[in-house]
Amino acid sequence: MDTKVILTEKEMPTSWYNILPDLPQPLPPLLHPGTKEPTRLPPPLFPEALNEQEFSTERYIEIPEEVQEIYKLWRPTPLNRAYRLEKALDTPARIYYKYEGVSPAGSHKPNTAVAQAYYVKKEGFKRISTETGAGQWGSALAMGCMFFGLECKVYMVKVSYYQKPYRRSMMETWGAKVVPSPGEDTEIGRRILAEDPDSPGSLGIAISEAVEDAFAHDDTKYSLGSVLNHVLLHQTIAGQEAKKQLEKIDAYPDIIVGCIGGGSNFSGVFFPFVKDKIEGRRPDLQVICVEPEACPSVTKGPYTWDYGDVAGLAPIVKMYTLGHTFIPPKIHAGGLRYHGMAPIICHLHHLGLIDCRAEHQIPVFKSAVVFARAEGIIPAPEPAHAIKVVIDEALKCKQSGEKKNILLALSGHGHFDMGAYDEYFSGRLEDYEYPKEKVEEALTHLPKV
Amino acid sequence: MDTKVILTEKEMPTSWYNILPDLPQPLPPLLHPGTKEPTRLPPPLFPEALNEQEFSTERYIEIPEEVQEIYKLWRPTPLNRAYRLEKALDTPARIYYKYEGVSPAGSHKPNTAVAQAYYVKKEGFKRISTETGAGQWGSALAMGCMFFGLECKVYMVKVSYYQKPYRRSMMETWGAKVVPSPGEDTEIGRRILAEDPDSPGSLGIAISEAVEDAFAHDDTKYSLGSVLNHVLLHQTIAGQEAKKQLEKIDAYPDIIVGCIGGGSNFSGVFFPFVKDKIEGRRPDLQVICVEPEACPSVTKGPYTWDYGDVAGLAPIVKMYTLGHTFIPPKIHAGGLRYHGMAPIICHLHHLGLIDCRAEHQIPVFKSAVVFARAEGIIPAPEPAHAIKVVIDEALKCKQSGEKKNILLALSGHGHFDMGAYDEYFSGRLEDYEYPKEKVEEALTHLPKV
């Protein structure tokens, strides 16, 4: 076969795949953080269409034409056969990767950012507010809003705002207004600054500011970049493409590997395949989620009810959690530093349909370098976690002689993470053990349901 | 038509296009810097195959299969119709862009880096030495060497080595050894450090170090990333692809626009088209080279004999030059800060076959933002110069009502240049007038031929 499997724009899927109606058991409900009763997403924060998608029982949801047109700026994305990596590992396994780094933002995030901006615009609103840490999600949403002429206000954690100006410049290039959080634009920001004018900010504070902004402005909605069902739904464009691409070369994966932080990138890739496992066509399909040892919600956390956010204002969901007050160590894979996990991923794991592993940061970077030296692409630290497991599995095949097909969800490139590679090469990269005591403490703060 | 025109790997051109035999008049020779007699490239520095390509009269030169295999990791690259930019400008013009930013290095540079590494390896050598400023070329060559198991030693201008560590980390990720220049590894480096231990370095010094390294080691060749004929040759893969892609939609450009620093990226795109103009099939084809007002060799320099390098050690070539001792102002488009220009581009310009314009930095960034907000992709500062002219030409079409086809050579993305965008948005971006007096001074140092 060729190195890449290419789809034409006409072959691009025109619907997202909604896994909800195919789940063997229904997903536990969202609970209202106050009443603890089943609830929808707070309507002042989310457009109606996304609230519908969140609970939809339709198996396929049409991708609006306007969204398809924008996807086509960079989609369908390539699926590559990693010939050179296979050779470097001397493995009989066949390794494929679905590469989302060709989007202008360099990751999978625009798949949902563009869709969310579309629905906000369609329902007549003018602005979206959101939070961002290092800027990965903020930049994708800035781009999405730009395409539909929406204002975008990004509350960026103050320490990143000043230390990582590049993603901020990216957001500004795409027309977003970016402010350091905490800041003077919200009540909660002003309150925190009054107490501590030098507050470095946190993702929790930035979320609170963005939510307050959306509640305070009638023309504004709030947007989340992962975890929620509708976000995972929008990412399924990638997995459906990958499935078509593999069909073209008569291949089907034995193992699918991806990293999980909130869970959206990997869900997008494996949902269309795990459907075949749920329905009995591919009982042996192995889906491996990879999370950091420093923040191992699925591998180490209990499956229980917890708040989706640090402040305890978001709906309560049933998930594997390290406790919503847990602050993960500062690993470079910022996108994997979340205390919980997308409810659908947790549900599938609880049902025994998917596996999960946790990996340490230093071997993860070692694997990333092996990949970059074989395939050229320098991966972001998040999918580098998945690469570690792909290499492990390929080496197992070398031992056993099995010619397994391994599919890697390569969610983005590392162009904005070269400082982390620099730390790795200079020997300054720290590793982090599982912070057991901090997690045990955080788990004492779970909500009573 | 679709947004993108896609070629399959089977449709990828298998030869480079050599313009030399099609030139209406022969290219003036290279002259030896000492004897001033016609000369080849210094054989201790360049592999034999590249020296042959430099003067070849073969119209098509086969791309070695091993090089094709590596190209296929990211090639053929997309050709996009810029529907959204056309709409934003309200122009009847049709704008197309050939996008080289999908390579793992983010630019067109790997097209020649991979080829050069191949020939060095094939002729039995083990190492390549080169210089790099901010790291664009060094990173592409690091990747090229990696694919063929060659050692790569990059002499990186010291001030960039410490101030711009990201490209350095990229080179290290691909296995290159990167040292700050001047450094202790060469005689010239030690001499300069003895005189000034705090020397910030310069591209001239780095070239001297890399050349000394290659001369000093029997197993080592030296490599250049632009200007020379064989480098331009390797870039023609892009233009041949673009031509095929436009043929698929029955289109032919009226205007082709690209930026020129050393000249390789744009040559690669327009050579296969200008052939049609030379041969009378497309007499009206307009080719517009764009250079920075701060370093306008073709628009302001004389067409005369000058050294290719600052130190006066390289062969003397006939070109438009601002004088080899001229140090251009510090515009962000580092790739366009060269005192001269590829001899073939100069020759074609002298023969009246192509045009050239110079643009100021601030309107260039303004145009880059217009492009990013329409098409998503954030361009590097170098091709942003070409975007300025594309927008000008599209607006002329709006005035005249002409439906011209405009082809843009979009050589790379700006992910490593966001600091420049940050300066632009904060109003700190400086502009530079044409440094007339410095050029006049530099032109008093031309070699006597």
PDB file of C-alpha atoms in Angstrom, chain B residues 300 302 306 310 321-327 339 434-448:
ATOM      1  CA  LYS B 300      17.077  47.867  -5.848  1.00  0.00           C
ATOM      2  CA  PRO B 302      22.580  46.119  -9.490  1.00  0.00           C
ATOM      3  CA  ASP B 306      29.386  39.276  -6.201  1.00  0.00           C
ATOM      4  CA  VAL B 310      29.506  37.340   3.559  1.00  0.00           C
ATOM      5  CA  THR B 321      23.020  42.099  -4.969  1.00  0.00           C
ATOM      6  CA  LEU B 322      23.108  44.614  -2.170  1.00  0.00           C
ATOM      7  CA  GLY B 323      26.765  43.771  -1.576  1.00  0.00           C
ATOM      8  CA  HIS B 324      28.018  40.681   0.248  1.00  0.00           C
ATOM      9  CA  THR B 325      29.033  42.786   3.279  1.00  0.00           C
ATOM     10  CA  PHE B 326      25.510  44.225   3.667  1.00  0.00           C
ATOM     11  CA  ILE B 327      23.776  43.138   6.885  1.00  0.00           C
ATOM     12  CA  HIS B 339      22.158  40.131   0.249  1.00  0.00           C
ATOM     13  CA  TYR B 434      15.330  50.618   2.425  1.00  0.00           C
ATOM     14  CA  PRO B 435      18.784  51.097   4.027  1.00  0.00           C
ATOM     15  CA  LYS B 436      20.152  53.013   1.022  1.00  0.00           C
ATOM     16  CA  GLU B 437      23.370  54.298   2.528  1.00  0.00           C
ATOM     17  CA  LYS B 438      24.405  50.954   4.014  1.00  0.00           C
ATOM     18  CA  VAL B 439      23.807  49.333   0.631  1.00  0.00           C
ATOM     19  CA  GLU B 440      25.803  51.988  -1.204  1.00  0.00           C
ATOM     20  CA  GLU B 441      28.675  51.388   1.195  1.00  0.00           C
ATOM     21  CA  ALA B 442      28.449  47.607   0.778  1.00  0.00           C
ATOM     22  CA  LEU B 443      28.455  47.942  -3.012  1.00  0.00           C
ATOM     23  CA  THR B 444      31.927  49.496  -2.857  1.00  0.00           C
ATOM     24  CA  HIS B 445      33.227  46.064  -1.779  1.00  0.00           C
ATOM     25  CA  LEU B 446      32.165  44.088  -4.855  1.00  0.00           C
ATOM     26  CA  PRO B 447      34.879  41.796  -6.240  1.00  0.00           C
ATOM     27  CA  LYS B 448      36.681  42.984  -9.364  1.00  0.00           C
TER      28      LYS B 448
END
